[in-house]
Amino acid sequence: MEKRPFWVGFLIWLQILLGFGAIVSGGLLMVAPDGSLLQLPLSVMQNSPFPNFFFPGLILCVLLGIFPMCVAYGLWKKPGWTWPDAINPFKRMHWSWAGSLAAGVIVAIWLTVELMWVGISFLHILYYVWSGLILLITLLPATRKHYRRA
């Protein structure tokens, strides 16, 4: 088995923690669409296209939860699955590398859209930095080399 660079291991943990947090938060929003389990006032949704937190929770759970967890697994194990390559625009790279880029972009888009309806908070800044770290580490030469196909 080939040795995994330090930054690749760090990237895997960033994806796992992102995914875990989004699955928990999204799940809590779906279970209590009024936001009560996360102590979010429903008034936050006033200017949004959603009547409550259920659909944002579902999107959060799937796009920022389940997807990064699948990416983390792919980054860790590099499975030889071919079906993700159908949407992988970087054919010379393992699909999980492209998925990692996508996860970083999805977080940034999620935050930017969310800021249309709510004011900025410390968590927004934290997750923008998190997104930037995912993108930066994914683009590091050592990371790209690790996921380049032979």
mmCIF file of C-alpha atoms in Angstrom:
data_model
loop_
_atom_site.group_PDB
_atom_site.id
_atom_site.type_symbol
_atom_site.label_atom_id
_atom_site.label_comp_id
_atom_site.label_asym_id
_atom_site.label_seq_id
_atom_site.Cartn_x
_atom_site.Cartn_y
_atom_site.Cartn_z
ATOM 1 C CA MET A 1 0.000 0.000 0.000
ATOM 2 C CA GLU A 2 1.324 3.428 -0.949
ATOM 3 C CA LYS A 3 2.097 5.912 1.812
ATOM 4 C CA ARG A 4 -0.518 8.627 2.196
ATOM 5 C CA PRO A 5 0.878 12.185 2.436
ATOM 6 C CA PHE A 6 0.093 14.054 5.675
ATOM 7 C CA TRP A 7 -2.098 16.605 3.900
ATOM 8 C CA VAL A 8 -4.166 13.870 2.290
ATOM 9 C CA GLY A 9 -4.928 12.446 5.739
ATOM 10 C CA PHE A 10 -5.849 15.937 6.937
ATOM 11 C CA LEU A 11 -8.124 16.392 3.905
ATOM 12 C CA ILE A 12 -9.888 13.113 4.672
ATOM 13 C CA TRP A 13 -10.543 14.308 8.239
ATOM 14 C CA LEU A 14 -11.837 17.670 6.982
ATOM 15 C CA GLN A 15 -14.320 15.819 4.767
ATOM 16 C CA ILE A 16 -15.371 13.417 7.554
ATOM 17 C CA LEU A 17 -15.946 16.214 10.070
ATOM 18 C CA LEU A 18 -17.804 18.313 7.488
ATOM 19 C CA GLY A 19 -19.998 15.357 6.608
ATOM 20 C CA PHE A 20 -20.692 14.320 10.181
ATOM 21 C CA GLY A 21 -21.636 17.845 11.257
ATOM 22 C CA ALA A 22 -23.934 18.338 8.274
ATOM 23 C CA ILE A 23 -25.649 14.973 8.724
ATOM 24 C CA VAL A 24 -26.349 15.746 12.390
ATOM 25 C CA SER A 25 -27.424 19.354 11.761
ATOM 26 C CA GLY A 26 -29.460 18.484 8.673
ATOM 27 C CA GLY A 27 -31.086 15.585 10.489
ATOM 28 C CA LEU A 28 -32.040 17.799 13.429
ATOM 29 C CA LEU A 29 -33.537 20.364 11.051
ATOM 30 C CA MET A 30 -35.598 17.670 9.327
ATOM 31 C CA VAL A 31 -36.791 16.188 12.634
ATOM 32 C CA ALA A 32 -37.740 19.619 13.982
ATOM 33 C CA PRO A 33 -38.381 21.875 10.959
ATOM 34 C CA ASP A 34 -39.206 24.756 13.310
ATOM 35 C CA GLY A 35 -35.489 24.917 14.195
ATOM 36 C CA SER A 36 -36.085 24.299 17.878
ATOM 37 C CA LEU A 37 -33.525 21.485 18.255
ATOM 38 C CA LEU A 38 -30.775 23.795 17.011
ATOM 39 C CA GLN A 39 -32.264 26.852 18.718
ATOM 40 C CA LEU A 40 -32.793 28.576 15.369
ATOM 41 C CA PRO A 41 -35.771 30.921 15.209
ATOM 42 C CA LEU A 42 -38.162 30.180 12.361
ATOM 43 C CA SER A 43 -38.077 33.905 11.570
ATOM 44 C CA VAL A 44 -34.677 33.250 9.926
ATOM 45 C CA MET A 45 -36.605 31.606 7.082
ATOM 46 C CA GLN A 46 -38.809 34.691 6.592
ATOM 47 C CA ASN A 47 -37.069 35.936 3.418
ATOM 48 C CA SER A 48 -36.212 32.490 2.075
ATOM 49 C CA PRO A 49 -38.211 30.415 -0.407
ATOM 50 C CA PHE A 50 -38.792 27.777 2.307
ATOM 51 C CA PRO A 51 -41.601 27.798 4.885
ATOM 52 C CA ASN A 52 -39.426 26.018 7.461
ATOM 53 C CA PHE A 53 -36.063 24.267 7.886
ATOM 54 C CA PHE A 54 -37.030 20.842 6.498
ATOM 55 C CA PHE A 55 -35.787 21.252 2.892
ATOM 56 C CA PRO A 56 -32.650 23.197 3.856
ATOM 57 C CA GLY A 57 -31.981 20.403 6.374
ATOM 58 C CA LEU A 58 -32.431 17.773 3.665
ATOM 59 C CA ILE A 59 -30.091 19.615 1.295
ATOM 60 C CA LEU A 60 -27.581 20.100 4.108
ATOM 61 C CA CYS A 61 -27.732 16.419 5.042
ATOM 62 C CA VAL A 62 -27.273 15.158 1.473
ATOM 63 C CA LEU A 63 -24.953 17.690 -0.204
ATOM 64 C CA LEU A 64 -22.801 18.690 2.753
ATOM 65 C CA GLY A 65 -23.216 15.504 4.793
ATOM 66 C CA ILE A 66 -23.535 12.282 2.855
ATOM 67 C CA PHE A 67 -21.589 13.528 -0.183
ATOM 68 C CA PRO A 68 -18.423 14.553 1.756
ATOM 69 C CA MET A 69 -18.559 11.269 3.692
ATOM 70 C CA CYS A 70 -18.558 9.355 0.387
ATOM 71 C CA VAL A 71 -15.726 11.559 -0.847
ATOM 72 C CA ALA A 72 -13.770 10.881 2.362
ATOM 73 C CA TYR A 73 -14.187 7.145 1.834
ATOM 74 C CA GLY A 74 -12.999 7.505 -1.760
ATOM 75 C CA LEU A 75 -10.001 9.594 -0.695
ATOM 76 C CA TRP A 76 -9.123 7.029 1.976
ATOM 77 C CA LYS A 77 -9.599 3.759 0.062
ATOM 78 C CA LYS A 78 -9.367 4.905 -3.572
ATOM 79 C CA PRO A 79 -11.871 2.239 -4.664
ATOM 80 C CA GLY A 80 -11.758 1.260 -8.314
ATOM 81 C CA TRP A 81 -15.374 2.193 -8.946
ATOM 82 C CA THR A 82 -15.955 3.371 -12.489
ATOM 83 C CA TRP A 83 -19.504 4.753 -12.190
ATOM 84 C CA PRO A 84 -18.422 8.051 -10.507
ATOM 85 C CA ASP A 85 -16.216 8.735 -13.533
ATOM 86 C CA ALA A 86 -19.358 9.421 -15.563
ATOM 87 C CA ILE A 87 -19.445 12.869 -13.898
ATOM 88 C CA ASN A 88 -15.711 13.261 -13.177
ATOM 89 C CA PRO A 89 -14.432 16.077 -15.417
ATOM 90 C CA PHE A 90 -10.807 15.254 -14.491
ATOM 91 C CA LYS A 91 -10.370 11.849 -16.125
ATOM 92 C CA ARG A 92 -6.660 11.656 -15.230
ATOM 93 C CA MET A 93 -7.524 11.937 -11.540
ATOM 94 C CA HIS A 94 -9.304 9.526 -9.211
ATOM 95 C CA TRP A 95 -12.972 10.496 -8.903
ATOM 96 C CA SER A 96 -12.594 11.207 -5.171
ATOM 97 C CA TRP A 97 -10.143 14.024 -5.942
ATOM 98 C CA ALA A 98 -12.754 15.699 -8.157
ATOM 99 C CA GLY A 99 -15.357 15.008 -5.477
ATOM 100 C CA SER A 100 -13.187 16.772 -2.919
ATOM 101 C CA LEU A 101 -13.003 19.852 -5.137
ATOM 102 C CA ALA A 102 -16.776 19.689 -5.599
ATOM 103 C CA ALA A 103 -17.363 19.401 -1.837
ATOM 104 C CA GLY A 104 -15.284 22.531 -1.204
ATOM 105 C CA VAL A 105 -17.202 24.462 -3.862
ATOM 106 C CA ILE A 106 -20.571 23.190 -2.573
ATOM 107 C CA VAL A 107 -19.786 24.502 0.928
ATOM 108 C CA ALA A 108 -18.875 27.931 -0.472
ATOM 109 C CA ILE A 109 -22.051 28.058 -2.595
ATOM 110 C CA TRP A 110 -24.205 26.899 0.345
ATOM 111 C CA LEU A 111 -22.794 29.648 2.559
ATOM 112 C CA THR A 112 -23.128 32.335 -0.096
ATOM 113 C CA VAL A 113 -26.779 31.457 -0.759
ATOM 114 C CA GLU A 114 -27.475 31.196 2.984
ATOM 115 C CA LEU A 115 -26.080 34.689 3.517
ATOM 116 C CA MET A 116 -28.833 36.020 1.253
ATOM 117 C CA TRP A 117 -31.293 35.242 4.032
ATOM 118 C CA VAL A 118 -29.358 35.420 7.279
ATOM 119 C CA GLY A 119 -26.658 37.691 8.607
ATOM 120 C CA ILE A 120 -23.057 36.596 8.739
ATOM 121 C CA SER A 121 -21.866 34.860 11.875
ATOM 122 C CA PHE A 122 -18.699 33.280 13.201
ATOM 123 C CA LEU A 123 -19.845 29.900 11.850
ATOM 124 C CA HIS A 124 -20.074 31.314 8.326
ATOM 125 C CA ILE A 125 -16.504 32.563 8.523
ATOM 126 C CA LEU A 126 -15.352 29.227 9.990
ATOM 127 C CA TYR A 127 -16.990 27.251 7.176
ATOM 128 C CA TYR A 128 -15.662 29.616 4.488
ATOM 129 C CA VAL A 129 -12.171 28.926 5.875
ATOM 130 C CA TRP A 130 -13.009 25.197 6.000
ATOM 131 C CA SER A 131 -14.112 25.301 2.366
ATOM 132 C CA GLY A 132 -10.936 27.142 1.423
ATOM 133 C CA LEU A 133 -8.797 24.560 3.231
ATOM 134 C CA ILE A 134 -10.536 21.721 1.406
ATOM 135 C CA LEU A 135 -9.904 23.425 -1.929
ATOM 136 C CA LEU A 136 -6.318 24.371 -1.103
ATOM 137 C CA ILE A 137 -5.321 20.927 0.176
ATOM 138 C CA THR A 138 -7.063 19.206 -2.734
ATOM 139 C CA LEU A 139 -5.037 21.349 -5.142
ATOM 140 C CA LEU A 140 -1.674 20.805 -3.432
ATOM 141 C CA PRO A 141 0.848 19.096 -5.738
ATOM 142 C CA ALA A 142 1.330 16.199 -3.278
ATOM 143 C CA THR A 143 -2.431 15.612 -3.141
ATOM 144 C CA ARG A 144 -2.791 15.775 -6.912
ATOM 145 C CA LYS A 145 0.122 13.367 -7.335
ATOM 146 C CA HIS A 146 -1.424 10.929 -4.833
ATOM 147 C CA TYR A 147 -4.711 10.784 -6.784
ATOM 148 C CA ARG A 148 -3.324 10.934 -10.337
ATOM 149 C CA ARG A 149 -4.092 7.832 -12.340
ATOM 150 C CA ALA A 150 -1.185 5.929 -13.802
#
